[in-house]
Amino acid sequence: MDYDVVVIGAGNGGLTAACSLAQRGVKTLLLERHNVPGGCATSFCRGRFEFEVALHQLSGLGPAEKPGPLRHTLSKLGVVDQLEWVEMDNLYRLLVRDDLDITLKADREAAIQTLQERFPAEKDNITAYFDLVYQFCIELITIYSSRDPEATPEKYPAYFEYALMDTQKVLDKFFTDPLLKLAVSIYWGYTGLPPAKQPFSDMAMLLFSYLELKPYHLKGGSQALSAAILEKFLQSGGEVRFNCGASKILVEDGRVTGVVTEHGETISTSYIISNASTISVYTEMIEPEHVPAEQLKKLGGSTIGPSSITLYIGLDCEPQEIGINETTNFLCASTDMEDAFTACWEIESHNDYTLVSCYNISDPDISPPGTSQVCIVDLKYGESWLNIPPHQYFELKEKVAGQILDRVEHYFPGFREHIEEIEVATPITHMRFLGTPGGAIYGFDQYAKDNNMFTPPRALIKGLYFAGAWAGMGGFQPTLTSGTTAARQVLKDIKRQAGVEI
Amino acid sequence: MSISEMQKMINGHARIAEELEICRKYGIDYYSQRGKWTQAVEKYHPRRLELRVSEKFAENADTTTLRLVSTSGYFPPFRAGQYINLFVEIDGICTSRPYSISSSPAQNAYYDLTIRRVPNGFVSDYLLDEIKVGDVLASTGPAGHFYYSSIHHGNELVFLAGGSGITPLMSMIREVTDRNLHRNIHLIYGVRKPQEAIFHEELLIRAQRHSNFIYDLAVSEPEPGYEGITGFIDADLIKKQIGDVSGKTFFVCGPREMYSFCIPELEKMGVPGRRIRREVFGTPAEVTKEPAWPKEVKADAEFTVKLTRGQVINARADEPLLTALERAGIVVENCCRSGECSLCRVKLQSGKVFQPSTALVRKSDQQSGYVHSCAAYPLTDLEILL
């Protein structure tokens, strides 16, 4: 074999997978079609700005004195100390027309207090809800991290009652004011499904994780993280090929035997960890006769998640000058998030849900003095963008960007006048640079049935593993973690094959 | 109790398991959809275009337009101001040059590339002298960020062009006038001598026919008795021709020297940076004359470049690394050849290169040793990850 393991794609999951393996002495080759590592975790330059592509609020890291699971994962890879982490004080500011303007601190007590001041009639409901979120998450962590063999509904009532319930049902049970329900569930956009469709465990863990471990950014942006992991991989003897995508995965008798690069070179290996989507792997990279029918059937049970319209903007003023005082801002025109979600299927942007991130608030070095870097995201399914007549594309792109900016202007007057650089990314742009089906940014839609509990990323083909958003959830923490998980599984199998005791 | 046994006790588990079964039974046939996303991207960003020269006509003594049609019959849309990177093979060396599309995006039947002969130009000589009607060339899809945006550029535009820098602006002028768009354009076109102006007749006619387009030719080396506008495009000249600059967006395109001259002039007049758009700088004609060039390294110094798999090639100090790789027959994807688009980025494992200040290299690239090979000049022996 040329390599013990070939990792396809140097996105978050591919990088951590490759790095973990190399550090354990496994002969690993990392293939990447682009010329730098990172996938989404990257940046690009326009004029005097270097735009962060994908990282908004890193979850799961936690302060050094109170490390979260992601800090452990990254520590093992040896990249935590060389990066400069930026802790954010606040979760977000939520603006709903003239009805609500609330900023929640990344602190349980402070967040509760702020909510209680704004919604005094539901003072007790608020306390009760946060109690539930905490109890639920602690139960979940206890069950899975300590692998309690006696986990029962009697012992862990919150987990067994609520894990698979949709978030909206829980919100309706605890609260009456729709504004309050929105104020505690606005993070839904980070997983892609509105509260009515999102399992409570996803919502609870998001909120709990950000409250307990704080949201983070890092100096140099997400590319600094990707670069650091790649560096460790190389130092550990790993090999990388850039500008070298994988075009085929070779399978014989139900077992991986190699990979063919886009340049036609065949590389033999017994293990592949694919950071590329399961859809691409099973429908394009493996010859149809080697793909078990059962595998395609499983694949067909999940739907492709949202892509987005993302506006990368450099302003020639300080953020405060136009009223941006928080890193993370959610703008909503109503409290009906099911409506907002339906709008994700339309090409034009009438979404009632927009994320405006301005990194300068927590990291003034992110752009030159006197300027600000803003990233605006509207979730959009890619499907609608596939059949636009090409000659109308540019006009449409600017029209949609204009619609989003009109809404932003309402909350931050003067915004548009200060635009120095703007790059508009559509689902087509995401398809181009991420290479994902539908330009999806989080992998599959994350309904309860798509949870690893029901849909484990296990492949029927031996030697084939997955890392990244398509192997579980999207977002930085899940994808970074998925790589080390896949590496662990591969290592286990290598040892088993070698007859070594584990 | 196993985890999956335990999970079955979760409220709603059975219902969701059943839902999943139904979703799979009536699920999506992804196999039948394969390739559809790649095809969607290809409509806009084909990896390569195959182009046939359908016409070739002289614009003036040293400038010729190649009219290119697509051999597949399909052209991706482009934005007026964008360029394509044209691949050529000359004397066994595969290289490329970016050329702005000068035709209007109002039609998509052909792309015009208007090419001026560069003194000792390896590629421009070849394109002007060797390439004939009927020849087939390859290129990248349209690229570049020098285009008008309705989002923040407004409707009052001033174009400052120098020499062959008129070509992307010509595309914008043609688009606005052909489509009768509600934008006003005032072009100041700087040339040394009047006969160097490209598209002069057409510009005069368009200015005559369209009240939203004004054309001024500024000649810096006039013959005695020349009656038109003379001098360099400086603050005084701009002020005289344009008047009030407030609310106007400036598009500047020309040789490297023009940016370092004109942009400070605009800033002097109080034009904010957000209202100044410029095309890529290009690479220095003589890199050793750059202010930051280390004097101890001579232009003709030769170094070795070691590639990942052991191959060793030679590289001159005064030539970009990309050129050295191309001379050695090594293909590196590239596009702008000006240090800005990042397609030709490679990782430096050891050694030092000179990068002109205009190269747009990310902070993280600087920290981890990535360079844009089209704008990186060897100063020592190098090892690169390629």
Short mmCIF file of C-alpha atoms in Angstrom, two decimals, chain A residues 44-207:
data_model
loop_
_atom_site.label_atom_id
_atom_site.label_comp_id
_atom_site.label_asym_id
_atom_site.label_seq_id
_atom_site.Cartn_x
_atom_site.Cartn_y
_atom_site.Cartn_z
CA PHE A 44 -9.86 35.93 1.06
CA CYS A 45 -8.60 39.43 0.26
CA ARG A 46 -10.38 42.34 -1.38
CA GLY A 47 -8.71 45.73 -1.35
CA ARG A 48 -7.40 46.38 2.15
CA PHE A 49 -9.65 43.76 3.77
CA GLU A 50 -9.08 40.10 4.50
CA PHE A 51 -12.50 38.52 4.88
CA GLU A 52 -13.27 35.67 7.23
CA VAL A 53 -15.32 33.20 5.22
CA ALA A 54 -17.19 31.05 7.71
CA LEU A 55 -16.41 31.32 11.40
CA HIS A 56 -18.85 33.41 13.38
CA GLN A 57 -18.87 32.12 16.95
CA LEU A 58 -16.74 29.12 17.79
CA SER A 59 -18.50 26.88 20.29
CA GLY A 60 -17.14 24.27 22.65
CA LEU A 61 -13.70 25.77 23.23
CA GLY A 62 -14.06 27.24 26.67
CA PRO A 63 -11.50 29.31 28.58
CA ALA A 64 -8.15 27.69 29.45
CA GLU A 65 -9.18 27.33 33.09
CA LYS A 66 -12.49 25.74 32.10
CA PRO A 67 -11.72 23.79 28.95
CA GLY A 68 -14.55 22.58 26.75
CA PRO A 69 -14.52 19.49 24.56
CA LEU A 70 -13.12 21.34 21.56
CA ARG A 71 -10.20 22.66 23.59
CA HIS A 72 -9.39 19.07 24.49
CA THR A 73 -9.58 17.99 20.86
CA LEU A 74 -7.36 20.82 19.68
CA SER A 75 -4.95 20.42 22.60
CA LYS A 76 -4.35 16.82 21.64
CA LEU A 77 -3.44 18.02 18.17
CA GLY A 78 -1.11 20.56 19.77
CA VAL A 79 -2.58 23.67 18.17
CA VAL A 80 -4.32 25.39 21.06
CA ASP A 81 -1.40 27.25 22.57
CA GLN A 82 0.00 28.70 19.40
CA LEU A 83 -3.29 30.35 18.48
CA GLU A 84 -4.58 33.54 20.00
CA TRP A 85 -8.19 33.05 21.02
CA VAL A 86 -10.65 35.91 21.33
CA GLU A 87 -13.44 35.43 23.84
CA MET A 88 -16.75 37.17 23.19
CA ASP A 89 -18.65 38.71 26.07
CA ASN A 90 -22.06 38.46 24.54
CA LEU A 91 -24.14 35.83 22.84
CA TYR A 92 -25.97 38.19 20.54
CA ARG A 93 -28.08 41.23 20.04
CA LEU A 94 -31.52 40.49 18.66
CA LEU A 95 -33.45 43.20 16.86
CA VAL A 96 -37.08 42.66 15.90
CA ARG A 97 -38.37 45.76 14.12
CA ASP A 98 -39.32 48.28 16.78
CA ASP A 99 -40.61 45.57 19.09
CA LEU A 100 -37.46 44.15 20.59
CA ASP A 101 -33.84 45.14 21.02
CA ILE A 102 -32.14 42.84 23.45
CA THR A 103 -28.51 41.86 24.05
CA LEU A 104 -27.74 38.71 25.98
CA LYS A 105 -24.50 38.21 27.84
CA ALA A 106 -22.65 34.91 27.52
CA ASP A 107 -23.43 34.21 31.16
CA ARG A 108 -26.36 32.27 32.57
CA GLU A 109 -27.34 34.63 35.40
CA ALA A 110 -26.83 37.81 33.40
CA ALA A 111 -28.78 36.46 30.43
CA ILE A 112 -31.65 35.42 32.69
CA GLN A 113 -31.67 38.83 34.34
CA THR A 114 -31.76 40.68 31.01
CA LEU A 115 -34.63 38.54 29.81
CA GLN A 116 -36.53 38.95 33.06
CA GLU A 117 -36.20 42.72 32.93
CA ARG A 118 -37.62 42.79 29.43
CA PHE A 119 -40.27 40.12 30.04
CA PRO A 120 -41.23 40.60 33.72
CA ALA A 121 -44.52 38.75 33.34
CA GLU A 122 -42.63 35.57 32.51
CA LYS A 123 -39.94 35.89 35.15
CA ASP A 124 -40.44 32.42 36.54
CA ASN A 125 -40.87 30.82 33.13
CA ILE A 126 -37.45 32.14 32.18
CA THR A 127 -35.77 30.66 35.22
CA ALA A 128 -37.56 27.37 34.69
CA TYR A 129 -36.54 27.21 31.02
CA PHE A 130 -32.88 27.85 31.72
CA ASP A 131 -33.02 25.28 34.50
CA LEU A 132 -34.34 22.78 32.00
CA VAL A 133 -31.68 23.62 29.39
CA TYR A 134 -28.97 23.13 32.00
CA GLN A 135 -30.42 19.98 33.48
CA PHE A 136 -30.93 18.54 30.02
CA CYS A 137 -27.39 19.25 28.85
CA ILE A 138 -25.74 18.02 32.00
CA GLU A 139 -27.75 14.80 31.76
CA LEU A 140 -26.79 14.42 28.10
CA ILE A 141 -23.11 14.97 28.81
CA THR A 142 -23.19 12.57 31.75
CA ILE A 143 -24.89 9.84 29.75
CA TYR A 144 -22.57 10.04 26.77
CA SER A 145 -19.24 11.04 28.24
CA SER A 146 -19.38 8.78 31.27
CA ARG A 147 -21.22 6.09 29.28
CA ASP A 148 -23.58 5.39 32.13
CA PRO A 149 -24.64 1.76 31.64
CA GLU A 150 -27.69 2.34 33.81
CA ALA A 151 -29.07 5.37 31.97
CA THR A 152 -32.82 5.30 32.48
CA PRO A 153 -35.65 7.81 32.19
CA GLU A 154 -35.96 7.76 35.98
CA LYS A 155 -32.34 8.77 36.42
CA TYR A 156 -32.20 11.29 33.56
CA PRO A 157 -35.77 12.58 33.19
CA ALA A 158 -35.03 15.72 31.19
CA TYR A 159 -32.94 13.94 28.59
CA PHE A 160 -35.40 11.14 27.97
CA GLU A 161 -38.36 13.51 27.89
CA TYR A 162 -37.00 16.28 25.68
CA ALA A 163 -34.10 15.05 23.53
CA LEU A 164 -36.18 14.38 20.45
CA MET A 165 -38.97 16.88 21.05
CA ASP A 166 -39.02 19.82 18.68
CA THR A 167 -37.76 23.05 20.17
CA GLN A 168 -40.97 24.94 19.44
CA LYS A 169 -43.00 22.54 21.54
CA VAL A 170 -40.70 23.14 24.48
CA LEU A 171 -40.82 26.90 23.97
CA ASP A 172 -44.62 26.81 23.81
CA LYS A 173 -44.71 24.81 27.01
CA PHE A 174 -42.62 27.33 28.92
CA PHE A 175 -43.45 30.73 27.40
CA THR A 176 -46.37 32.74 26.09
CA ASP A 177 -44.76 35.85 24.51
CA PRO A 178 -43.57 35.05 20.96
CA LEU A 179 -40.82 37.67 21.31
CA LEU A 180 -39.44 35.84 24.31
CA LYS A 181 -39.58 32.51 22.51
CA LEU A 182 -37.60 34.07 19.70
CA ALA A 183 -35.11 35.67 22.09
CA VAL A 184 -34.02 32.28 23.44
CA SER A 185 -34.08 30.30 20.19
CA ILE A 186 -32.55 32.69 17.69
CA TYR A 187 -29.47 30.47 17.34
CA TRP A 188 -31.51 28.08 15.19
CA GLY A 189 -29.81 29.48 12.10
CA TYR A 190 -26.52 27.95 13.29
CA THR A 191 -27.97 24.50 12.64
CA GLY A 192 -30.31 25.43 9.81
CA LEU A 193 -33.77 24.38 10.97
CA PRO A 194 -36.34 26.62 12.68
CA PRO A 195 -37.49 25.76 16.23
CA ALA A 196 -40.57 23.95 14.90
CA LYS A 197 -38.36 21.49 13.03
CA GLN A 198 -35.27 21.42 15.20
CA PRO A 199 -34.80 18.79 17.91
CA PHE A 200 -34.52 20.34 21.34
CA SER A 201 -31.18 18.66 22.01
CA ASP A 202 -29.55 20.71 19.24
CA MET A 203 -31.00 23.98 20.54
CA ALA A 204 -30.26 23.25 24.17
CA MET A 205 -26.67 22.23 23.51
CA LEU A 206 -26.04 25.36 21.43
CA LEU A 207 -27.32 27.68 24.12
#
